mmCIF file of C-alpha atoms and ligand atoms in Angstrom:
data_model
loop_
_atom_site.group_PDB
_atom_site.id
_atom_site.type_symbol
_atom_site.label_atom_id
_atom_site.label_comp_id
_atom_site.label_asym_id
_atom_site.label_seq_id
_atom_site.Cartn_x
_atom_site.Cartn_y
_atom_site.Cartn_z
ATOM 1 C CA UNK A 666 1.258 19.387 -39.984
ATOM 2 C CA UNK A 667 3.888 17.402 -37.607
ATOM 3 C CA UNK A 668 1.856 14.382 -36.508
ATOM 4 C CA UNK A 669 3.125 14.261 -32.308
ATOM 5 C CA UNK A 670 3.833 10.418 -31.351
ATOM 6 C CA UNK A 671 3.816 9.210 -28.030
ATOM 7 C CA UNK A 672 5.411 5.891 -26.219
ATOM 8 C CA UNK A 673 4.260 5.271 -23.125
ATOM 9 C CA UNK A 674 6.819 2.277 -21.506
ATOM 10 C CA UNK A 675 6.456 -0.186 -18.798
ATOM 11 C CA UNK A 676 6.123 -3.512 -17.385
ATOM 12 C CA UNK A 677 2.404 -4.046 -17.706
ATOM 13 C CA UNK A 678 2.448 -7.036 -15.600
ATOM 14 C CA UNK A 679 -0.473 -6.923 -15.891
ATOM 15 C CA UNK A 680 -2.499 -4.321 -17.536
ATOM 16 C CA UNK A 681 -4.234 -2.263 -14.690
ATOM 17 C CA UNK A 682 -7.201 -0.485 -14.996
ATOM 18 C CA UNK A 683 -4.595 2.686 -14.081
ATOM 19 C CA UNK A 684 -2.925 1.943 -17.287
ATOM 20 C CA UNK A 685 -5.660 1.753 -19.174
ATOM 21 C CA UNK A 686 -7.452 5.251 -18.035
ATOM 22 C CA UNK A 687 -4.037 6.399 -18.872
ATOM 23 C CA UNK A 688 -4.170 5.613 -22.933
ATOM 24 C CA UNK A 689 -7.714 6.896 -22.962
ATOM 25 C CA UNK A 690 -6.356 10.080 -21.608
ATOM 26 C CA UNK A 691 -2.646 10.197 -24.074
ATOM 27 C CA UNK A 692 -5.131 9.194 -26.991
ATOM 28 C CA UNK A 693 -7.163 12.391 -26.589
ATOM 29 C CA UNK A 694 -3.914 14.398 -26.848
ATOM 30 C CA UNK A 695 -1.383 12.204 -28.707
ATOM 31 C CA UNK A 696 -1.914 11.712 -32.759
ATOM 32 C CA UNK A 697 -0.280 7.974 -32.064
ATOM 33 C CA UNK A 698 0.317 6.736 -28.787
ATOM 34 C CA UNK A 699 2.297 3.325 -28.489
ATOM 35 C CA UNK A 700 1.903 1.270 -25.615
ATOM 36 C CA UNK A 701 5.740 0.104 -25.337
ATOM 37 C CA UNK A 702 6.330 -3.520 -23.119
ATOM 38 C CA UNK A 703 10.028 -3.803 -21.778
ATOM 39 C CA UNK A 704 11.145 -7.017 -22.694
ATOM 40 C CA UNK A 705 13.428 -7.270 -19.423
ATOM 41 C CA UNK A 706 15.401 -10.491 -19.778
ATOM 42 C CA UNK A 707 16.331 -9.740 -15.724
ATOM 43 C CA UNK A 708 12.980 -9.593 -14.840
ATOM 44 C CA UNK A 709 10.647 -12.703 -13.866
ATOM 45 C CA UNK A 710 7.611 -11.785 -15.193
ATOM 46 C CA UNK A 711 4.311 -13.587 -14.077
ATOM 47 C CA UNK A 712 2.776 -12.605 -17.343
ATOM 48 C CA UNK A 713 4.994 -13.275 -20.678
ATOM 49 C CA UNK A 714 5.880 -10.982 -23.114
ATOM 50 C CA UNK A 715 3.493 -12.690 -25.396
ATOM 51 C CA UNK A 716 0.858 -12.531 -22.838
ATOM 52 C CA UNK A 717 1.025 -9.141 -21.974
ATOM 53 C CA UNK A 718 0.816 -7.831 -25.829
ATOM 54 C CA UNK A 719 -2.336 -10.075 -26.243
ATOM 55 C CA UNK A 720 -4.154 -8.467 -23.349
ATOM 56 C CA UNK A 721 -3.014 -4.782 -24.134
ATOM 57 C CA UNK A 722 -4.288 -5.401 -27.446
ATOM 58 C CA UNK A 723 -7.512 -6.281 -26.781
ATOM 59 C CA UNK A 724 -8.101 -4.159 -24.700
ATOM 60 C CA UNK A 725 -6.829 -1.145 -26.489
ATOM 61 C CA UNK A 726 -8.280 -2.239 -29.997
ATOM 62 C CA UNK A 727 -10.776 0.428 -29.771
ATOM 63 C CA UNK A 728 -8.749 3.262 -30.145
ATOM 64 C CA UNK A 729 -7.321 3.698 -33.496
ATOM 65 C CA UNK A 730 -4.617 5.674 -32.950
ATOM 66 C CA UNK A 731 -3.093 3.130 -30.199
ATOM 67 C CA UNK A 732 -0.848 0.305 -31.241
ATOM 68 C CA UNK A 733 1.293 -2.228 -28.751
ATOM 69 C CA UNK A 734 4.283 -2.741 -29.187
ATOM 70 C CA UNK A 735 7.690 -4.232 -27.609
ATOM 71 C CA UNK A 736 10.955 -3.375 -26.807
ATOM 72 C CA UNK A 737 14.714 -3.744 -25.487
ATOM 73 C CA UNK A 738 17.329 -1.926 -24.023
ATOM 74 C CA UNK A 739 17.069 1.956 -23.475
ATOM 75 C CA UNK A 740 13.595 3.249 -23.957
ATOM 76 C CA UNK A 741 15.101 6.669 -25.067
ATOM 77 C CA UNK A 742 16.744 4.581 -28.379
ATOM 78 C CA UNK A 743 13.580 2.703 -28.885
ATOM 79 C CA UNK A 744 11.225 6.523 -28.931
ATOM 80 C CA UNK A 745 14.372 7.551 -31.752
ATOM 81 C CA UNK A 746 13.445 4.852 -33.797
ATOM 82 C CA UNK A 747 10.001 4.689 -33.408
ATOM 83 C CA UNK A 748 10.182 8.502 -33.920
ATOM 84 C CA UNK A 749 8.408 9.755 -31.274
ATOM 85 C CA UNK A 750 8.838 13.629 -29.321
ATOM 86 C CA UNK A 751 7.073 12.409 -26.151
ATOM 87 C CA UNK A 752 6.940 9.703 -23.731
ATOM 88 C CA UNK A 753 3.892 9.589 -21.548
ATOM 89 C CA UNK A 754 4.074 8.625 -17.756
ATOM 90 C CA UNK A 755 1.575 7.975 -14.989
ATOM 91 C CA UNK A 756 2.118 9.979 -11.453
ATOM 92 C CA UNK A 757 -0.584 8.123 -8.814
ATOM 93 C CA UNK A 758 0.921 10.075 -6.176
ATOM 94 C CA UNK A 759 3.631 11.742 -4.652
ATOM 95 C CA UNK A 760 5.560 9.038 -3.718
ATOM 96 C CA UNK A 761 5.471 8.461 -7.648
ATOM 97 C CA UNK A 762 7.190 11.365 -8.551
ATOM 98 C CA UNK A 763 11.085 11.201 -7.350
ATOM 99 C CA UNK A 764 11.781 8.069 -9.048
ATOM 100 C CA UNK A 765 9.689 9.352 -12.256
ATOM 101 C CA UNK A 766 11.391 12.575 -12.565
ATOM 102 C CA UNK A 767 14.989 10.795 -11.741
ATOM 103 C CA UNK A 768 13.776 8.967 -14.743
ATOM 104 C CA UNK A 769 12.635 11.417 -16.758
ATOM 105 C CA UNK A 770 15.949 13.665 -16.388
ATOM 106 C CA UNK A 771 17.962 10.665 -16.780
ATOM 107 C CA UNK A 772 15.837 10.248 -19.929
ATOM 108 C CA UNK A 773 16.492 14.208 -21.044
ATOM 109 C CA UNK A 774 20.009 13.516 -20.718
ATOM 110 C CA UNK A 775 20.271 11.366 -23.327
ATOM 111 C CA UNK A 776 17.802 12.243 -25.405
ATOM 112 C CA UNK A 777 17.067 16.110 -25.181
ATOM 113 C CA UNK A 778 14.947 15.922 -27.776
ATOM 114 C CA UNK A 779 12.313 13.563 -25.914
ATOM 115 C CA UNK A 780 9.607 15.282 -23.219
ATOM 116 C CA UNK A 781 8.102 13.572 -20.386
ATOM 117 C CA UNK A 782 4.765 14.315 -20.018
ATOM 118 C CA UNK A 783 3.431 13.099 -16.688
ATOM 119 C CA UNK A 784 -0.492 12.652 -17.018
ATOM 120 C CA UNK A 785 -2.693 11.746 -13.493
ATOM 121 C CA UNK A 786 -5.119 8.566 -13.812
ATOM 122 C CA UNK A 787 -8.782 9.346 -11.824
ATOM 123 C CA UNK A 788 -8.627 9.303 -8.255
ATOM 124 C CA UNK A 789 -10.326 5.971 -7.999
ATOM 125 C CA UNK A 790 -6.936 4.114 -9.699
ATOM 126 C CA UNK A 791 -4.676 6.198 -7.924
ATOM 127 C CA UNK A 792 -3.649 3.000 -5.262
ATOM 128 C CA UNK A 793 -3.679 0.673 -8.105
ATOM 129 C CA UNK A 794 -0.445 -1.281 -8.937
ATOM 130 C CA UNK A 795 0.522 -4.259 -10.851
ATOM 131 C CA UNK A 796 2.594 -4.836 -7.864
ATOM 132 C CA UNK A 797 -0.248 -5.279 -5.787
ATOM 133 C CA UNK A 798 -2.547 -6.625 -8.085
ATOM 134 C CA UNK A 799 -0.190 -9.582 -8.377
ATOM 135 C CA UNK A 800 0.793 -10.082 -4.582
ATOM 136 C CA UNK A 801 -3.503 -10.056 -3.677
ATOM 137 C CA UNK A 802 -4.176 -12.122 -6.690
ATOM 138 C CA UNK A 803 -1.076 -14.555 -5.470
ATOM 139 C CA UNK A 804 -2.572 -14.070 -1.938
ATOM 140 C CA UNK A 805 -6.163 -15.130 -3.260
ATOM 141 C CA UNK A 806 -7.928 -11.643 -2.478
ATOM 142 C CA UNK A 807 -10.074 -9.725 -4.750
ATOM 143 C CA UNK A 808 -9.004 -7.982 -7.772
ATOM 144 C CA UNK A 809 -12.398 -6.751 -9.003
ATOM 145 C CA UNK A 810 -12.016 -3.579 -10.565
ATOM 146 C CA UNK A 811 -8.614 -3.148 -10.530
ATOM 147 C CA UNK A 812 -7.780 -4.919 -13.566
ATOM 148 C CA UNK A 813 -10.248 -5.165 -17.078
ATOM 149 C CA UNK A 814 -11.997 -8.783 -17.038
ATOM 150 C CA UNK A 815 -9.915 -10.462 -19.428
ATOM 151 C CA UNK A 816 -7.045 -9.889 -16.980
ATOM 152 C CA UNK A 817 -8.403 -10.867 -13.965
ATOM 153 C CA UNK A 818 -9.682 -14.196 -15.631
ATOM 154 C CA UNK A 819 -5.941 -14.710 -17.153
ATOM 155 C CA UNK A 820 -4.573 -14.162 -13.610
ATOM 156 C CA UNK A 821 -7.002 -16.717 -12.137
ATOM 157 C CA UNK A 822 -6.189 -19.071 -14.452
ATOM 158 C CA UNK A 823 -2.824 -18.338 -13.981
ATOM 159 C CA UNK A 824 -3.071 -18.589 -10.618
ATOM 160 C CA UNK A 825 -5.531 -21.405 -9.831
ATOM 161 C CA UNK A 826 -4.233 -24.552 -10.480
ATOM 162 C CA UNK A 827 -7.724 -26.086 -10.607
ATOM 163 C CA UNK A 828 -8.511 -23.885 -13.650
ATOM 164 C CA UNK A 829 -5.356 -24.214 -14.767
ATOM 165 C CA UNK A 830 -5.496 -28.019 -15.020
ATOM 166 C CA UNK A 831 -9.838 -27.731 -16.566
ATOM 167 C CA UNK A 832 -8.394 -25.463 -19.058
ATOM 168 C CA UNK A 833 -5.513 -28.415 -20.083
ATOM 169 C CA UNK A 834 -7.831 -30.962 -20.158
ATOM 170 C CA UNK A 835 -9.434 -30.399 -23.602
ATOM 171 C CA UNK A 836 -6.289 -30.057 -24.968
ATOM 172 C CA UNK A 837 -4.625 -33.556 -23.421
ATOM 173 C CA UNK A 838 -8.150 -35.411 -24.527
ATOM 174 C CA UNK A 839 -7.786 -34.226 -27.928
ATOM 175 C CA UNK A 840 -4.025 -35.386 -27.988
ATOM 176 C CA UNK A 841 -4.628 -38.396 -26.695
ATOM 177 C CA UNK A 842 -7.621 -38.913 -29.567
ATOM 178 C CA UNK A 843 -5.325 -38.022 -32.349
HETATM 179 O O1 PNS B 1076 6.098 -0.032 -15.546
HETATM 180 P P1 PNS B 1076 7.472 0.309 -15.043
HETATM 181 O O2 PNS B 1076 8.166 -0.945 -14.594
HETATM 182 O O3 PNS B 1076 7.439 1.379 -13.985
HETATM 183 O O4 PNS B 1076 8.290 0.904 -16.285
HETATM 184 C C1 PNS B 1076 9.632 1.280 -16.156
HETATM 185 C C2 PNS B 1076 10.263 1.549 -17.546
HETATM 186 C C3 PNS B 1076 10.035 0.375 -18.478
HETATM 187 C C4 PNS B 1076 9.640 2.775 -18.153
HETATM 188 C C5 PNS B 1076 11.784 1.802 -17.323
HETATM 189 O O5 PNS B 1076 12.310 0.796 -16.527
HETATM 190 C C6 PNS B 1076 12.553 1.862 -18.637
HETATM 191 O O6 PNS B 1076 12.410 2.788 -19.411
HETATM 192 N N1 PNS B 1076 13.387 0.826 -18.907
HETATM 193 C C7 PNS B 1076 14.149 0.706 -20.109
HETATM 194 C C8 PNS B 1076 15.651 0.840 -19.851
HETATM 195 C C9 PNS B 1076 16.050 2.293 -19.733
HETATM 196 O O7 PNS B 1076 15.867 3.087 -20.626
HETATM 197 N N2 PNS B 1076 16.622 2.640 -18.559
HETATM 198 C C10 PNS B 1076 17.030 3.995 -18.245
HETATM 199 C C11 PNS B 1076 15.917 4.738 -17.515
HETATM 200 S S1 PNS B 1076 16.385 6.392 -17.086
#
């Protein structure tokens, strides 16, 4: 029996709680789902590439039918090679939708063969953003519960240069011993 795969592209910077109700819900349907990071040489991204794959995989390690992955250039090329019939994408709200199913036209225009399936995260991540995430962790506001722990530790780190410095420190003293 055909074995459907799924991509399901995007920034990821960072990993939301959103995103990640979102693979819970393509891995019930999807034989393989593949978490897909755009490597956007335009974009500034707070997290790197490297970054974001590390904290996408852990946090996705319990599904076994869910691997990360990266990629350039048009996502519709990268589901071809990857061989995937589906690419899954999150709708929070209305406002979502006209720029997702520009996209996903776009998408069916190229590639007929590809289908957008739009999937809805629980109400409680529907405001949740990595947009926002990042301008109220920049902003030093809370971001309990709207990202997994590893992330919001990574972003304080990230963020704090205090932390940032304790976390150097072991490193420079064991440079300077060797
Ligand atoms: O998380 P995002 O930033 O909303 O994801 C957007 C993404 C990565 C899905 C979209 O920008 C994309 O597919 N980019 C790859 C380039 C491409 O195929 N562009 C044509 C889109 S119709």
């Amino acid at each position: 029996m055909k074995k459907v795969i799924a991509i399901y592209p995007g920034s990821f910077d960072p990993l939301t709680n959103g995103h990640l109700d979102l693979i819970a819900r393509g891995s019930k349907i999807f034989d393989q789902l593949i978490v897909a990071i755009l490597r956007n040489p335009e974009k500034d991204p707070l997290f790197s590439l490297g970054e974001r794959r590390e904290m996408l995989e852990a946090m996705t390690a319990a599904w076994s039918n869910v691997r990360v992955d990266t990629f350039e250039g048009l996502m519709v090329d990268y589901a071809v090679r990857v061989k995937a019939s589906a690419v899954l994408r999150g709708i929070r709200a209305i406002s979502d939708y006209e720029y997702e199913l520009q996209m996903a036209l776009m998408n069916r225009k190229l590639e007929p063969g590809l289908e957008t399936v739009f999937m809805m995260p629980a109400e409680q991540f529907s405001y949740i953003s990595s947009r926002l995430v990042r301008e109220i962790a920049q902003l030093g506001g809370s971001i309990q519960g709207l990202v997994p722990e590893n992330v919001e530790q990574r972003l304080r780190a990230k963020l704090d240069p205090a932390i940032k410095l304790e976390q150097q420190l072991p490193k420079v003293k064991a440079r300077k011993r060797s």
